[in-house]
mmCIF file with all atom_site columns, C-alpha atoms in Angstrom:
data_model
loop_
_atom_site.group_PDB
_atom_site.id
_atom_site.type_symbol
_atom_site.label_atom_id
_atom_site.label_alt_id
_atom_site.label_comp_id
_atom_site.label_asym_id
_atom_site.label_entity_id
_atom_site.label_seq_id
_atom_site.pdbx_PDB_ins_code
_atom_site.Cartn_x
_atom_site.Cartn_y
_atom_site.Cartn_z
_atom_site.occupancy
_atom_site.B_iso_or_equiv
_atom_site.pdbx_formal_charge
_atom_site.auth_seq_id
_atom_site.auth_comp_id
_atom_site.auth_asym_id
_atom_site.auth_atom_id
_atom_site.pdbx_PDB_model_num
ATOM 1   C CA . GLN A 1 1   ? 11.855  15.357  7.373   1.00 0.00 ? 321 GLN A CA 1
ATOM 2   C CA . VAL A 1 2   ? 10.284  12.487  5.483   1.00 0.00 ? 322 VAL A CA 1
ATOM 3   C CA . GLN A 1 3   ? 6.640   11.794  6.215   1.00 0.00 ? 323 GLN A CA 1
ATOM 4   C CA . LEU A 1 4   ? 4.303   9.192   4.795   1.00 0.00 ? 324 LEU A CA 1
ATOM 5   C CA . VAL A 1 5   ? 0.773   9.649   6.089   1.00 0.00 ? 325 VAL A CA 1
ATOM 6   C CA . GLU A 1 6   ? -1.858  6.982   5.431   1.00 0.00 ? 326 GLU A CA 1
ATOM 7   C CA . SER A 1 7   ? -5.579  7.552   5.586   1.00 0.00 ? 327 SER A CA 1
ATOM 8   C CA . GLY A 1 8   ? -8.794  5.854   4.546   1.00 0.00 ? 328 GLY A CA 1
ATOM 9   C CA . GLY A 1 9   ? -8.854  2.839   6.818   1.00 0.00 ? 329 GLY A CA 1
ATOM 10  C CA . GLY A 1 10  ? -11.876 1.809   8.838   1.00 0.00 ? 330 GLY A CA 1
ATOM 11  C CA . LEU A 1 11  ? -14.502 -0.819  9.448   1.00 0.00 ? 331 LEU A CA 1
ATOM 12  C CA . VAL A 1 12  ? -16.223 -2.327  6.424   1.00 0.00 ? 332 VAL A CA 1
ATOM 13  C CA . GLN A 1 13  ? -18.491 -5.308  5.868   1.00 0.00 ? 333 GLN A CA 1
ATOM 14  C CA . PRO A 1 14  ? -17.342 -8.298  3.816   1.00 0.00 ? 334 PRO A CA 1
ATOM 15  C CA . GLY A 1 15  ? -17.728 -7.542  0.134   1.00 0.00 ? 335 GLY A CA 1
ATOM 16  C CA . GLY A 1 16  ? -17.297 -3.827  0.701   1.00 0.00 ? 336 GLY A CA 1
ATOM 17  C CA . SER A 1 17  ? -14.669 -1.401  -0.547  1.00 0.00 ? 337 SER A CA 1
ATOM 18  C CA . LEU A 1 18  ? -12.171 1.050   0.854   1.00 0.00 ? 338 LEU A CA 1
ATOM 19  C CA . ARG A 1 19  ? -9.606  3.339   -0.700  1.00 0.00 ? 339 ARG A CA 1
ATOM 20  C CA . LEU A 1 20  ? -6.402  3.984   1.189   1.00 0.00 ? 340 LEU A CA 1
ATOM 21  C CA . SER A 1 21  ? -4.272  7.034   0.502   1.00 0.00 ? 341 SER A CA 1
ATOM 22  C CA . CYS A 1 22  ? -0.665  7.753   1.412   1.00 0.00 ? 342 CYS A CA 1
ATOM 23  C CA . ALA A 1 23  ? 0.548   11.340  1.160   1.00 0.00 ? 343 ALA A CA 1
ATOM 24  C CA . ALA A 1 24  ? 4.314   11.794  1.026   1.00 0.00 ? 344 ALA A CA 1
ATOM 25  C CA . SER A 1 25  ? 6.411   14.798  1.953   1.00 0.00 ? 345 SER A CA 1
ATOM 26  C CA . GLY A 1 26  ? 10.116  15.405  2.393   1.00 0.00 ? 346 GLY A CA 1
ATOM 27  C CA . ILE A 1 27  ? 11.091  13.157  -0.523  1.00 0.00 ? 347 ILE A CA 1
ATOM 28  C CA . ILE A 1 28  ? 11.185  13.495  -4.284  1.00 0.00 ? 348 ILE A CA 1
ATOM 29  C CA . PHE A 1 29  ? 8.110   11.326  -4.605  1.00 0.00 ? 349 PHE A CA 1
ATOM 30  C CA . SER A 1 30  ? 8.315   10.813  -8.360  1.00 0.00 ? 350 SER A CA 1
ATOM 31  C CA . ILE A 1 31  ? 11.632  8.940   -8.199  1.00 0.00 ? 351 ILE A CA 1
ATOM 32  C CA . TYR A 1 32  ? 10.489  6.413   -5.602  1.00 0.00 ? 352 TYR A CA 1
ATOM 33  C CA . ALA A 1 33  ? 8.687   3.177   -6.167  1.00 0.00 ? 353 ALA A CA 1
ATOM 34  C CA . MET A 1 34  ? 5.882   2.828   -3.633  1.00 0.00 ? 354 MET A CA 1
ATOM 35  C CA . GLY A 1 35  ? 4.490   -0.163  -1.848  1.00 0.00 ? 355 GLY A CA 1
ATOM 36  C CA . TRP A 1 36  ? 1.611   -1.091  0.419   1.00 0.00 ? 356 TRP A CA 1
ATOM 37  C CA . TYR A 1 37  ? 2.250   -3.660  3.113   1.00 0.00 ? 357 TYR A CA 1
ATOM 38  C CA . ARG A 1 38  ? -0.071  -5.098  5.714   1.00 0.00 ? 358 ARG A CA 1
ATOM 39  C CA . GLN A 1 39  ? 0.343   -6.841  9.026   1.00 0.00 ? 359 GLN A CA 1
ATOM 40  C CA . ALA A 1 40  ? -2.362  -8.864  10.705  1.00 0.00 ? 360 ALA A CA 1
ATOM 41  C CA . PRO A 1 41  ? -2.188  -9.799  14.401  1.00 0.00 ? 361 PRO A CA 1
ATOM 42  C CA . GLY A 1 42  ? 0.300   -12.591 14.972  1.00 0.00 ? 362 GLY A CA 1
ATOM 43  C CA . LYS A 1 43  ? 1.501   -12.544 11.362  1.00 0.00 ? 363 LYS A CA 1
ATOM 44  C CA . GLN A 1 44  ? 4.493   -11.141 9.540   1.00 0.00 ? 364 GLN A CA 1
ATOM 45  C CA . ARG A 1 45  ? 4.248   -7.969  7.543   1.00 0.00 ? 365 ARG A CA 1
ATOM 46  C CA . GLU A 1 46  ? 3.597   -8.788  3.881   1.00 0.00 ? 366 GLU A CA 1
ATOM 47  C CA . LEU A 1 47  ? 3.774   -6.859  0.645   1.00 0.00 ? 367 LEU A CA 1
ATOM 48  C CA . VAL A 1 48  ? 0.312   -6.307  -0.799  1.00 0.00 ? 368 VAL A CA 1
ATOM 49  C CA . ALA A 1 49  ? 1.052   -4.199  -3.878  1.00 0.00 ? 369 ALA A CA 1
ATOM 50  C CA . ALA A 1 50  ? 3.814   -2.087  -5.380  1.00 0.00 ? 370 ALA A CA 1
ATOM 51  C CA . ILE A 1 51  ? 4.082   0.427   -8.179  1.00 0.00 ? 371 ILE A CA 1
ATOM 52  C CA . PRO A 1 52  ? 7.281   1.674   -9.816  1.00 0.00 ? 372 PRO A CA 1
ATOM 53  C CA . SER A 1 53  ? 8.240   5.306   -10.207 1.00 0.00 ? 373 SER A CA 1
ATOM 54  C CA . LEU A 1 54  ? 7.752   4.937   -13.959 1.00 0.00 ? 374 LEU A CA 1
ATOM 55  C CA . GLY A 1 55  ? 6.304   2.257   -16.143 1.00 0.00 ? 375 GLY A CA 1
ATOM 56  C CA . ASP A 1 56  ? 3.718   -0.382  -15.560 1.00 0.00 ? 376 ASP A CA 1
ATOM 57  C CA . ASN A 1 57  ? 5.532   -3.149  -13.707 1.00 0.00 ? 377 ASN A CA 1
ATOM 58  C CA . ILE A 1 58  ? 2.934   -3.213  -10.958 1.00 0.00 ? 378 ILE A CA 1
ATOM 59  C CA . GLN A 1 59  ? 2.938   -6.216  -8.673  1.00 0.00 ? 379 GLN A CA 1
ATOM 60  C CA . TYR A 1 60  ? 0.316   -7.690  -6.357  1.00 0.00 ? 380 TYR A CA 1
ATOM 61  C CA . ALA A 1 61  ? 0.231   -10.409 -3.775  1.00 0.00 ? 381 ALA A CA 1
ATOM 62  C CA . ASP A 1 62  ? -1.664  -13.426 -5.103  1.00 0.00 ? 382 ASP A CA 1
ATOM 63  C CA . SER A 1 63  ? -4.234  -13.034 -2.336  1.00 0.00 ? 383 SER A CA 1
ATOM 64  C CA . VAL A 1 64  ? -5.377  -9.616  -3.594  1.00 0.00 ? 384 VAL A CA 1
ATOM 65  C CA . LYS A 1 65  ? -5.028  -9.929  -7.376  1.00 0.00 ? 385 LYS A CA 1
ATOM 66  C CA . GLY A 1 66  ? -8.207  -8.881  -9.121  1.00 0.00 ? 386 GLY A CA 1
ATOM 67  C CA . ARG A 1 67  ? -9.551  -7.174  -5.992  1.00 0.00 ? 387 ARG A CA 1
ATOM 68  C CA . PHE A 1 68  ? -6.994  -4.470  -5.147  1.00 0.00 ? 388 PHE A CA 1
ATOM 69  C CA . THR A 1 69  ? -5.584  -1.750  -7.394  1.00 0.00 ? 389 THR A CA 1
ATOM 70  C CA . ILE A 1 70  ? -2.567  0.401   -6.634  1.00 0.00 ? 390 ILE A CA 1
ATOM 71  C CA . SER A 1 71  ? -2.110  3.758   -8.343  1.00 0.00 ? 391 SER A CA 1
ATOM 72  C CA . ARG A 1 72  ? -0.182  6.956   -7.872  1.00 0.00 ? 392 ARG A CA 1
ATOM 73  C CA . ASP A 1 73  ? -0.534  10.663  -8.579  1.00 0.00 ? 393 ASP A CA 1
ATOM 74  C CA . ASN A 1 74  ? 2.912   12.223  -8.731  1.00 0.00 ? 394 ASN A CA 1
ATOM 75  C CA . ALA A 1 75  ? 1.426   15.720  -8.921  1.00 0.00 ? 395 ALA A CA 1
ATOM 76  C CA . LYS A 1 76  ? -0.144  15.135  -5.504  1.00 0.00 ? 396 LYS A CA 1
ATOM 77  C CA . ASN A 1 77  ? 2.715   13.057  -4.038  1.00 0.00 ? 397 ASN A CA 1
ATOM 78  C CA . THR A 1 78  ? 0.151   10.407  -3.215  1.00 0.00 ? 398 THR A CA 1
ATOM 79  C CA . VAL A 1 79  ? -0.209  6.672   -3.702  1.00 0.00 ? 399 VAL A CA 1
ATOM 80  C CA . TYR A 1 80  ? -3.557  4.901   -3.442  1.00 0.00 ? 400 TYR A CA 1
ATOM 81  C CA . LEU A 1 81  ? -4.804  1.413   -2.764  1.00 0.00 ? 401 LEU A CA 1
ATOM 82  C CA . GLN A 1 82  ? -8.327  0.698   -3.967  1.00 0.00 ? 402 GLN A CA 1
ATOM 83  C CA . MET A 1 83  ? -9.614  -2.382  -2.175  1.00 0.00 ? 403 MET A CA 1
ATOM 84  C CA . ASN A 1 84  ? -12.746 -4.093  -3.443  1.00 0.00 ? 404 ASN A CA 1
ATOM 85  C CA . SER A 1 85  ? -14.523 -7.307  -2.469  1.00 0.00 ? 405 SER A CA 1
ATOM 86  C CA . LEU A 1 86  ? -12.947 -7.155  0.945   1.00 0.00 ? 406 LEU A CA 1
ATOM 87  C CA . GLU A 1 87  ? -12.729 -10.308 3.003   1.00 0.00 ? 407 GLU A CA 1
ATOM 88  C CA . ALA A 1 88  ? -12.219 -10.920 6.706   1.00 0.00 ? 408 ALA A CA 1
ATOM 89  C CA . GLU A 1 89  ? -8.709  -12.120 5.862   1.00 0.00 ? 409 GLU A CA 1
ATOM 90  C CA . ASP A 1 90  ? -7.861  -8.602  4.656   1.00 0.00 ? 410 ASP A CA 1
ATOM 91  C CA . THR A 1 91  ? -8.136  -7.303  8.218   1.00 0.00 ? 411 THR A CA 1
ATOM 92  C CA . ALA A 1 92  ? -4.770  -5.798  9.117   1.00 0.00 ? 412 ALA A CA 1
ATOM 93  C CA . VAL A 1 93  ? -2.835  -2.610  9.644   1.00 0.00 ? 413 VAL A CA 1
ATOM 94  C CA . TYR A 1 94  ? -1.845  -1.290  6.234   1.00 0.00 ? 414 TYR A CA 1
ATOM 95  C CA . TYR A 1 95  ? 1.454   0.550   5.803   1.00 0.00 ? 415 TYR A CA 1
ATOM 96  C CA . CYS A 1 96  ? 2.786   2.718   3.029   1.00 0.00 ? 416 CYS A CA 1
ATOM 97  C CA . ASN A 1 97  ? 6.461   2.376   2.059   1.00 0.00 ? 417 ASN A CA 1
ATOM 98  C CA . ALA A 1 98  ? 8.803   4.289   -0.242  1.00 0.00 ? 418 ALA A CA 1
ATOM 99  C CA . GLY A 1 99  ? 11.506  2.202   -1.849  1.00 0.00 ? 419 GLY A CA 1
ATOM 100 C CA . GLN A 1 100 ? 12.755  0.809   -5.111  1.00 0.00 ? 420 GLN A CA 1
ATOM 101 C CA . TYR A 1 101 ? 12.475  -2.057  -7.497  1.00 0.00 ? 421 TYR A CA 1
ATOM 102 C CA . TYR A 1 102 ? 15.186  -4.597  -8.104  1.00 0.00 ? 422 TYR A CA 1
ATOM 103 C CA . SER A 1 103 ? 15.407  -7.319  -10.731 1.00 0.00 ? 423 SER A CA 1
ATOM 104 C CA . THR A 1 104 ? 13.373  -9.555  -8.430  1.00 0.00 ? 424 THR A CA 1
ATOM 105 C CA . GLY A 1 105 ? 10.644  -6.975  -7.875  1.00 0.00 ? 425 GLY A CA 1
ATOM 106 C CA . TYR A 1 106 ? 9.842   -4.400  -5.215  1.00 0.00 ? 426 TYR A CA 1
ATOM 107 C CA . GLY A 1 107 ? 12.511  -4.404  -2.551  1.00 0.00 ? 427 GLY A CA 1
ATOM 108 C CA . GLY A 1 108 ? 11.061  -1.975  -0.061  1.00 0.00 ? 428 GLY A CA 1
ATOM 109 C CA . GLY A 1 109 ? 12.809  0.998   1.483   1.00 0.00 ? 429 GLY A CA 1
ATOM 110 C CA . ASP A 1 110 ? 13.529  2.825   4.683   1.00 0.00 ? 430 ASP A CA 1
ATOM 111 C CA . TYR A 1 111 ? 10.544  5.165   4.741   1.00 0.00 ? 431 TYR A CA 1
ATOM 112 C CA . TRP A 1 112 ? 7.318   3.965   6.362   1.00 0.00 ? 432 TRP A CA 1
ATOM 113 C CA . GLY A 1 113 ? 4.013   5.471   7.303   1.00 0.00 ? 433 GLY A CA 1
ATOM 114 C CA . GLN A 1 114 ? 2.419   4.998   10.704  1.00 0.00 ? 434 GLN A CA 1
ATOM 115 C CA . GLY A 1 115 ? -0.203  2.583   9.395   1.00 0.00 ? 435 GLY A CA 1
ATOM 116 C CA . THR A 1 116 ? -3.965  2.617   9.070   1.00 0.00 ? 436 THR A CA 1
ATOM 117 C CA . GLN A 1 117 ? -6.283  -0.064  10.444  1.00 0.00 ? 437 GLN A CA 1
ATOM 118 C CA . VAL A 1 118 ? -8.581  -1.935  8.088   1.00 0.00 ? 438 VAL A CA 1
ATOM 119 C CA . THR A 1 119 ? -11.169 -4.178  9.707   1.00 0.00 ? 439 THR A CA 1
ATOM 120 C CA . VAL A 1 120 ? -13.476 -6.333  7.627   1.00 0.00 ? 440 VAL A CA 1
ATOM 121 C CA . SER A 1 121 ? -16.318 -7.671  9.717   1.00 0.00 ? 441 SER A CA 1
ATOM 122 C CA . SER A 1 122 ? -20.073 -8.040  9.714   1.00 0.00 ? 442 SER A CA 1
#
């Protein structure tokens, strides 16, 4: 049974930081590219960041470049999203996804976590 379990969300003030974690089980984690998506109320789910299984072809949404960092620890079957300089517009439910890259970039996959709420507010 595949499980992706996110943690680390919460309430933070503008300008603050959070680190999200996604622990995977039931898959060979090291062969999957991993992505973080988010969905704000009334908006479509969007890709925030993605990291390949190997290599350094990391991609970020323009809105988070320079503020967010995605990383992975294959020994721990975990992918992280370090979020700095958070803004109110970052408020959303953040989802972890296991998938693959294509020539056009991260293409997503069938495995999703349950999501973790991030709220940026003073």
